[in-house]
GROMACS .gro file of C-alpha atoms in nm:
model
  372
    1UNK     CA    1  11.454   2.040   9.690
    2UNK     CA    2  11.366   2.342   9.910
    3UNK     CA    3  11.252   2.649   9.718
    4UNK     CA    4  11.348   3.007   9.814
    5UNK     CA    5  11.029   3.090  10.010
    6UNK     CA    6  11.061   2.775  10.219
    7UNK     CA    7  11.421   2.855  10.286
    8UNK     CA    8  11.359   3.205  10.416
    9UNK     CA    9  11.064   3.087  10.629
   10UNK     CA   10  11.262   2.822  10.819
   11UNK     CA   11  11.322   2.894  11.185
   12UNK     CA   12  11.695   2.840  11.145
   13UNK     CA   13  11.716   3.103  10.875
   14UNK     CA   14  11.509   3.349  11.081
   15UNK     CA   15  11.748   3.312  11.367
   16UNK     CA   16  12.030   3.451  11.154
   17UNK     CA   17  11.827   3.703  10.952
   18UNK     CA   18  11.854   4.078  10.998
   19UNK     CA   19  11.526   4.253  11.083
   20UNK     CA   20  11.472   4.604  10.951
   21UNK     CA   21  11.214   4.660  11.224
   22UNK     CA   22  11.484   4.647  11.493
   23UNK     CA   23  11.621   4.992  11.413
   24UNK     CA   24  11.622   5.121  11.771
   25UNK     CA   25  11.926   5.005  11.962
   26UNK     CA   26  11.949   4.975  12.336
   27UNK     CA   27  12.235   5.139  12.527
   28UNK     CA   28  12.394   4.797  12.576
   29UNK     CA   29  12.382   4.726  12.202
   30UNK     CA   30  12.535   5.062  12.118
   31UNK     CA   31  12.816   5.010  12.368
   32UNK     CA   32  12.879   4.661  12.230
   33UNK     CA   33  12.952   4.792  11.882
   34UNK     CA   34  13.315   4.716  11.793
   35UNK     CA   35  13.377   4.481  12.085
   36UNK     CA   36  13.529   4.141  12.016
   37UNK     CA   37  13.287   3.850  12.069
   38UNK     CA   38  13.364   3.602  12.344
   39UNK     CA   39  13.586   3.305  12.249
   40UNK     CA   40  13.333   3.055  12.367
   41UNK     CA   41  13.076   3.133  12.101
   42UNK     CA   42  12.948   2.842  11.900
   43UNK     CA   43  12.944   3.018  11.566
   44UNK     CA   44  13.237   3.188  11.392
   45UNK     CA   45  13.192   3.513  11.204
   46UNK     CA   46  13.155   3.467  10.828
   47UNK     CA   47  13.380   3.774  10.790
   48UNK     CA   48  13.691   3.606  10.937
   49UNK     CA   49  13.902   3.630  10.623
   50UNK     CA   50  14.239   3.798  10.623
   51UNK     CA   51  14.104   4.085  10.413
   52UNK     CA   52  13.907   4.214  10.710
   53UNK     CA   53  14.114   4.081  10.990
   54UNK     CA   54  14.177   4.438  11.098
   55UNK     CA   55  13.834   4.440  11.266
   56UNK     CA   56  13.996   4.267  11.562
   57UNK     CA   57  14.170   4.594  11.645
   58UNK     CA   58  13.845   4.801  11.656
   59UNK     CA   59  13.786   4.989  11.984
   60UNK     CA   60  13.456   4.981  12.174
   61UNK     CA   61  13.224   5.273  12.094
   62UNK     CA   62  13.221   5.387  12.456
   63UNK     CA   63  13.593   5.452  12.434
   64UNK     CA   64  13.536   5.692  12.142
   65UNK     CA   65  13.216   5.868  12.255
   66UNK     CA   66  13.144   5.977  12.609
   67UNK     CA   67  12.852   5.814  12.791
   68UNK     CA   68  12.679   6.152  12.820
   69UNK     CA   69  12.684   6.197  12.443
   70UNK     CA   70  12.546   5.847  12.399
   71UNK     CA   71  12.272   5.926  12.646
   72UNK     CA   72  12.187   6.241  12.449
   73UNK     CA   73  12.165   6.039  12.126
   74UNK     CA   74  11.927   5.795  12.294
   75UNK     CA   75  11.722   6.081  12.439
   76UNK     CA   76  11.679   6.245  12.099
   77UNK     CA   77  11.579   5.908  11.950
   78UNK     CA   78  11.331   5.807  12.217
   79UNK     CA   79  11.186   6.147  12.306
   80UNK     CA   80  11.229   6.067  12.677
   81UNK     CA   81  11.428   6.270  12.926
   82UNK     CA   82  11.578   6.191  13.263
   83UNK     CA   83  11.375   6.275  13.569
   84UNK     CA   84  11.672   6.385  13.782
   85UNK     CA   85  11.788   6.718  13.637
   86UNK     CA   86  12.149   6.791  13.718
   87UNK     CA   87  12.302   7.110  13.582
   88UNK     CA   88  12.450   6.921  13.285
   89UNK     CA   89  12.123   6.738  13.221
   90UNK     CA   90  11.931   7.066  13.217
   91UNK     CA   91  12.172   7.221  12.969
   92UNK     CA   92  12.150   6.922  12.737
   93UNK     CA   93  11.772   6.894  12.764
   94UNK     CA   94  11.724   7.267  12.703
   95UNK     CA   95  11.950   7.254  12.399
   96UNK     CA   96  11.760   6.960  12.249
   97UNK     CA   97  11.421   7.123  12.314
   98UNK     CA   98  11.524   7.457  12.165
   99UNK     CA   99  11.668   7.288  11.858
  100UNK     CA  100  11.342   7.103  11.797
  101UNK     CA  101  11.138   7.421  11.854
  102UNK     CA  102  11.342   7.624  11.607
  103UNK     CA  103  11.328   7.347  11.347
  104UNK     CA  104  10.951   7.318  11.391
  105UNK     CA  105  10.964   6.961  11.517
  106UNK     CA  106  10.730   6.820  11.778
  107UNK     CA  107  10.862   6.815  12.132
  108UNK     CA  108  10.728   6.798  12.484
  109UNK     CA  109  10.802   7.099  12.701
  110UNK     CA  110  10.662   6.925  13.009
  111UNK     CA  111  10.992   6.745  13.067
  112UNK     CA  112  11.111   7.079  13.203
  113UNK     CA  113  10.969   7.054  13.553
  114UNK     CA  114  11.194   7.271  13.764
  115UNK     CA  115  11.185   7.651  13.768
  116UNK     CA  116  11.555   7.653  13.679
  117UNK     CA  117  11.501   7.442  13.370
  118UNK     CA  118  11.205   7.655  13.259
  119UNK     CA  119  11.399   7.978  13.313
  120UNK     CA  120  11.695   7.851  13.111
  121UNK     CA  121  11.455   7.742  12.838
  122UNK     CA  122  11.312   8.096  12.821
  123UNK     CA  123  11.655   8.259  12.822
  124UNK     CA  124  11.774   8.020  12.553
  125UNK     CA  125  11.481   8.107  12.327
  126UNK     CA  126  11.548   8.479  12.379
  127UNK     CA  127  11.917   8.440  12.299
  128UNK     CA  128  11.831   8.258  11.976
  129UNK     CA  129  11.587   8.534  11.883
  130UNK     CA  130  11.320   8.308  11.736
  131UNK     CA  131  10.983   8.474  11.803
  132UNK     CA  132  10.780   8.153  11.769
  133UNK     CA  133  11.006   7.971  12.012
  134UNK     CA  134  10.989   8.259  12.260
  135UNK     CA  135  10.609   8.273  12.248
  136UNK     CA  136  10.579   7.894  12.276
  137UNK     CA  137  10.795   7.890  12.589
  138UNK     CA  138  10.608   8.186  12.744
  139UNK     CA  139  10.271   8.015  12.691
  140UNK     CA  140  10.415   7.698  12.845
  141UNK     CA  141  10.524   7.897  13.151
  142UNK     CA  142  10.178   8.051  13.180
  143UNK     CA  143  10.028   7.700  13.185
  144UNK     CA  144  10.267   7.550  13.439
  145UNK     CA  145  10.366   7.830  13.676
  146UNK     CA  146  10.193   8.077  13.902
  147UNK     CA  147  10.112   8.391  13.702
  148UNK     CA  148  10.293   8.612  13.950
  149UNK     CA  149  10.614   8.416  13.894
  150UNK     CA  150  10.572   8.436  13.517
  151UNK     CA  151  10.512   8.812  13.532
  152UNK     CA  152  10.827   8.851  13.741
  153UNK     CA  153  11.025   8.656  13.482
  154UNK     CA  154  10.883   8.862  13.197
  155UNK     CA  155  10.931   9.197  13.371
  156UNK     CA  156  11.310   9.168  13.337
  157UNK     CA  157  11.294   9.017  12.987
  158UNK     CA  158  11.137   9.288  12.767
  159UNK     CA  159  11.173   9.091  12.443
  160UNK     CA  160  10.966   8.800  12.574
  161UNK     CA  161  10.722   9.043  12.739
  162UNK     CA  162  10.662   9.231  12.413
  163UNK     CA  163  10.599   8.905  12.227
  164UNK     CA  164  10.342   8.803  12.487
  165UNK     CA  165  10.173   9.146  12.487
  166UNK     CA  166  10.148   9.138  12.108
  167UNK     CA  167  10.000   8.788  12.124
  168UNK     CA  168   9.733   8.886  12.377
  169UNK     CA  169   9.642   9.197  12.180
  170UNK     CA  170   9.619   9.009  11.850
  171UNK     CA  171   9.406   8.735  12.006
  172UNK     CA  172   9.174   8.992  12.167
  173UNK     CA  173   9.250   8.869  12.520
  174UNK     CA  174   9.216   9.216  12.668
  175UNK     CA  175   9.135   9.099  13.023
  176UNK     CA  176   9.456   8.895  13.046
  177UNK     CA  177   9.650   9.179  12.887
  178UNK     CA  178   9.510   9.433  13.133
  179UNK     CA  179   9.593   9.208  13.428
  180UNK     CA  180   9.949   9.166  13.304
  181UNK     CA  181  10.011   9.537  13.247
  182UNK     CA  182   9.845   9.634  13.574
  183UNK     CA  183  10.061   9.388  13.770
  184UNK     CA  184  10.367   9.534  13.596
  185UNK     CA  185  10.266   9.887  13.704
  186UNK     CA  186  10.155   9.995  13.355
  187UNK     CA  187   9.792  10.076  13.431
  188UNK     CA  188   9.763  10.371  13.186
  189UNK     CA  189   9.872  10.145  12.902
  190UNK     CA  190   9.622   9.881  13.013
  191UNK     CA  191   9.346  10.144  13.006
  192UNK     CA  192   9.437  10.244  12.649
  193UNK     CA  193   9.420   9.883  12.532
  194UNK     CA  194   9.074   9.859  12.688
  195UNK     CA  195   8.974  10.188  12.520
  196UNK     CA  196   9.075  10.070  12.172
  197UNK     CA  197   8.912   9.732  12.229
  198UNK     CA  198   8.583   9.898  12.330
  199UNK     CA  199   8.578  10.107  12.014
  200UNK     CA  200   8.664   9.812  11.793
  201UNK     CA  201   8.424   9.562  11.948
  202UNK     CA  202   8.111   9.778  11.983
  203UNK     CA  203   8.086   9.888  11.621
  204UNK     CA  204   7.797  10.131  11.569
  205UNK     CA  205   7.628  10.060  11.902
  206UNK     CA  206   7.672  10.407  12.052
  207UNK     CA  207   7.476  10.340  12.373
  208UNK     CA  208   7.683  10.033  12.461
  209UNK     CA  209   8.007  10.212  12.380
  210UNK     CA  210   7.909  10.509  12.598
  211UNK     CA  211   7.843  10.278  12.894
  212UNK     CA  212   8.175  10.098  12.857
  213UNK     CA  213   8.373  10.419  12.824
  214UNK     CA  214   8.198  10.568  13.126
  215UNK     CA  215   8.307  10.264  13.330
  216UNK     CA  216   8.660  10.296  13.195
  217UNK     CA  217   8.677  10.661  13.300
  218UNK     CA  218   8.537  10.592  13.645
  219UNK     CA  219   8.741  10.281  13.724
  220UNK     CA  220   9.076  10.367  13.566
  221UNK     CA  221   9.130  10.709  13.412
  222UNK     CA  222   8.967  10.927  13.678
  223UNK     CA  223   9.154  10.756  13.962
  224UNK     CA  224   9.442  10.926  14.148
  225UNK     CA  225   9.769  10.894  13.960
  226UNK     CA  226   9.605  10.829  13.624
  227UNK     CA  227   9.736  10.993  13.309
  228UNK     CA  228   9.547  11.324  13.273
  229UNK     CA  229   9.611  11.346  12.898
  230UNK     CA  230   9.460  11.003  12.839
  231UNK     CA  231   9.165  11.086  13.063
  232UNK     CA  232   9.096  11.405  12.863
  233UNK     CA  233   9.122  11.219  12.534
  234UNK     CA  234   8.865  10.959  12.640
  235UNK     CA  235   8.638  11.227  12.789
  236UNK     CA  236   8.648  11.422  12.460
  237UNK     CA  237   8.560  11.108  12.272
  238UNK     CA  238   8.263  11.051  12.503
  239UNK     CA  239   8.145  11.404  12.422
  240UNK     CA  240   8.174  11.326  12.051
  241UNK     CA  241   7.968  11.007  12.096
  242UNK     CA  242   7.702  11.205  12.280
  243UNK     CA  243   7.688  11.453  11.989
  244UNK     CA  244   7.663  11.163  11.740
  245UNK     CA  245   7.379  11.016  11.942
  246UNK     CA  246   7.202  11.353  11.926
  247UNK     CA  247   7.260  11.385  11.549
  248UNK     CA  248   7.117  11.034  11.502
  249UNK     CA  249   7.284  10.984  11.164
  250UNK     CA  250   7.397  10.630  11.092
  251UNK     CA  251   7.684  10.751  10.872
  252UNK     CA  252   7.827  10.951  11.163
  253UNK     CA  253   7.833  10.677  11.429
  254UNK     CA  254   8.184  10.609  11.558
  255UNK     CA  255   8.341  10.855  11.314
  256UNK     CA  256   8.613  11.109  11.388
  257UNK     CA  257   8.547  11.468  11.494
  258UNK     CA  258   8.682  11.599  11.161
  259UNK     CA  259   8.449  11.368  10.971
  260UNK     CA  260   8.155  11.505  11.169
  261UNK     CA  261   8.277  11.861  11.109
  262UNK     CA  262   8.292  11.798  10.734
  263UNK     CA  263   7.935  11.663  10.743
  264UNK     CA  264   7.812  11.975  10.922
  265UNK     CA  265   7.999  12.205  10.681
  266UNK     CA  266   7.828  12.036  10.387
  267UNK     CA  267   7.479  11.995  10.536
  268UNK     CA  268   7.441  12.263  10.805
  269UNK     CA  269   7.670  12.548  10.703
  270UNK     CA  270   7.402  12.812  10.756
  271UNK     CA  271   7.315  12.695  11.109
  272UNK     CA  272   7.402  12.958  11.367
  273UNK     CA  273   7.651  12.904  11.647
  274UNK     CA  274   7.485  12.739  11.945
  275UNK     CA  275   7.288  12.500  11.727
  276UNK     CA  276   7.415  12.145  11.791
  277UNK     CA  277   7.460  12.081  11.417
  278UNK     CA  278   7.644  12.404  11.348
  279UNK     CA  279   8.008  12.359  11.231
  280UNK     CA  280   8.120  12.616  11.487
  281UNK     CA  281   7.945  12.424  11.766
  282UNK     CA  282   8.120  12.102  11.667
  283UNK     CA  283   8.450  12.288  11.644
  284UNK     CA  284   8.413  12.438  11.992
  285UNK     CA  285   8.269  12.126  12.151
  286UNK     CA  286   8.552  11.904  12.026
  287UNK     CA  287   8.820  12.172  12.056
  288UNK     CA  288   8.923  12.140  11.693
  289UNK     CA  289   9.226  12.367  11.623
  290UNK     CA  290   9.172  12.661  11.383
  291UNK     CA  291   9.419  12.516  11.132
  292UNK     CA  292   9.218  12.193  11.104
  293UNK     CA  293   8.892  12.387  11.089
  294UNK     CA  294   9.020  12.598  10.796
  295UNK     CA  295   9.148  12.292  10.613
  296UNK     CA  296   8.816  12.103  10.643
  297UNK     CA  297   8.611  12.409  10.537
  298UNK     CA  298   8.841  12.472  10.236
  299UNK     CA  299   8.819  12.116  10.107
  300UNK     CA  300   8.444  12.071  10.165
  301UNK     CA  301   8.336  12.390   9.987
  302UNK     CA  302   8.598  12.382   9.712
  303UNK     CA  303   8.500  12.027   9.615
  304UNK     CA  304   8.138  12.147   9.601
  305UNK     CA  305   8.243  12.442   9.379
  306UNK     CA  306   8.124  12.691   9.641
  307UNK     CA  307   8.413  12.927   9.578
  308UNK     CA  308   8.220  13.225   9.703
  309UNK     CA  309   8.226  13.074  10.053
  310UNK     CA  310   8.599  12.995  10.019
  311UNK     CA  311   8.683  13.350   9.911
  312UNK     CA  312   8.467  13.496  10.187
  313UNK     CA  313   8.647  13.288  10.447
  314UNK     CA  314   9.004  13.328  10.326
  315UNK     CA  315   9.013  13.682  10.186
  316UNK     CA  316   8.941  14.005  10.370
  317UNK     CA  317   8.932  14.375  10.288
  318UNK     CA  318   9.160  14.598  10.492
  319UNK     CA  319   9.070  14.958  10.583
  320UNK     CA  320   9.233  15.080  10.259
  321UNK     CA  321   9.014  14.851  10.053
  322UNK     CA  322   9.292  14.611   9.963
  323UNK     CA  323   9.222  14.236   9.953
  324UNK     CA  324   9.433  14.028  10.189
  325UNK     CA  325   9.448  13.660  10.276
  326UNK     CA  326   9.337  13.547  10.619
  327UNK     CA  327   9.399  13.182  10.701
  328UNK     CA  328   9.565  12.966  10.964
  329UNK     CA  329   9.698  12.745  10.686
  330UNK     CA  330  10.060  12.830  10.588
  331UNK     CA  331  10.049  13.035  10.272
  332UNK     CA  332  10.252  12.801  10.051
  333UNK     CA  333  10.046  12.501  10.168
  334UNK     CA  334   9.730  12.698  10.096
  335UNK     CA  335   9.853  12.786   9.747
  336UNK     CA  336   9.938  12.424   9.667
  337UNK     CA  337   9.596  12.304   9.782
  338UNK     CA  338   9.407  12.581   9.599
  339UNK     CA  339   9.593  12.488   9.281
  340UNK     CA  340   9.503  12.119   9.327
  341UNK     CA  341   9.139  12.217   9.377
  342UNK     CA  342   9.149  12.433   9.059
  343UNK     CA  343   9.092  12.766   9.226
  344UNK     CA  344   9.060  13.081   9.010
  345UNK     CA  345   9.370  13.270   8.899
  346UNK     CA  346   9.240  13.573   9.084
  347UNK     CA  347   9.240  13.386   9.417
  348UNK     CA  348   9.584  13.240   9.348
  349UNK     CA  349   9.715  13.588   9.260
  350UNK     CA  350   9.577  13.730   9.584
  351UNK     CA  351   9.753  13.458   9.783
  352UNK     CA  352  10.083  13.503   9.598
  353UNK     CA  353  10.080  13.877   9.659
  354UNK     CA  354  10.034  13.810  10.030
  355UNK     CA  355  10.387  13.666  10.053
  356UNK     CA  356  10.632  13.912  10.206
  357UNK     CA  357  10.952  13.799  10.036
  358UNK     CA  358  10.987  13.929   9.681
  359UNK     CA  359  11.199  13.629   9.583
  360UNK     CA  360  10.933  13.386   9.709
  361UNK     CA  361  10.658  13.586   9.536
  362UNK     CA  362  10.842  13.566   9.205
  363UNK     CA  363  10.917  13.197   9.242
  364UNK     CA  364  10.554  13.107   9.329
  365UNK     CA  365  10.410  13.337   9.062
  366UNK     CA  366  10.614  13.150   8.803
  367UNK     CA  367  10.516  12.817   8.951
  368UNK     CA  368  10.142  12.888   8.942
  369UNK     CA  369  10.159  13.110   8.631
  370UNK     CA  370  10.000  13.419   8.782
  371UNK     CA  371  10.084  13.787   8.750
  372UNK     CA  372  10.230  13.979   9.039
   0.00000   0.00000   0.00000
């Protein structure tokens, strides 16, 4: 008697067995679903009972689903796309690709060979609004098209352009970013990206940074038609770097002008004007506004408890011998900061009495608990 293993291993049984490996159907097999088998077949269906006799009335699948839809199903299953791209084919292929991109599935963008197909792919990604899909398509265009053509496509698609600019900036690809912006007629913006990159990449190497900024001024910002405000800003920064190189203090390298001013107020307050380390020299050299100068001086000396310097700077005697407040800082802002820094009641009283409006004087006197 034949056991179960022998039965299932016989060639006759294999001929009728269903294989789970054959899960990919051909177009002919899909179209044959529901069709009645030919009358000349040798074997009868085992499902020929009256209970399922209605299967004889089933319609072929191609009468229910259009051939184009069937082709699309097969394309999604196989990952292959037709080589001849009609308008309908392009639309279907673009839709499938975008769907896979948005869902994070693997897909090949190289099936989009024509410029029309690539353009529709880009526009489709923009209309969906998925940033990853937009950037993926833009990078694909950069790889497969002439850069001039890509820049022309991006110039009239600001959303895609901004995604690509952000990508280049984040990745530190400043040369590619500068080329893109220059070709789009945005040279001043390209120069600013180069300026920030120079500062970020050179660290505390003042000599190297000075050389790079000098080249930037000569090649971009000092050229006809360049932005004069940007050129002045970079030139002022070069002057600050030159001063930092002269000071030769590691803690000052690549710091702001106000930071350097605060250092000079704390360490070189008694230096006379004209001395490179004098606070007034730094103020004049870097064109620091009087308001910022007063604010830095106030905070530096108040935090060091040098209130005599603060009072000398911010209070004056008029010709009648009365004490008045002299500061470029708005009086209420000055009062608030003096209170935070724990100034004396006498100094707060002097500032309150400087206010012209009697109502404001009363209100602030009550707020800071001083006598009028």
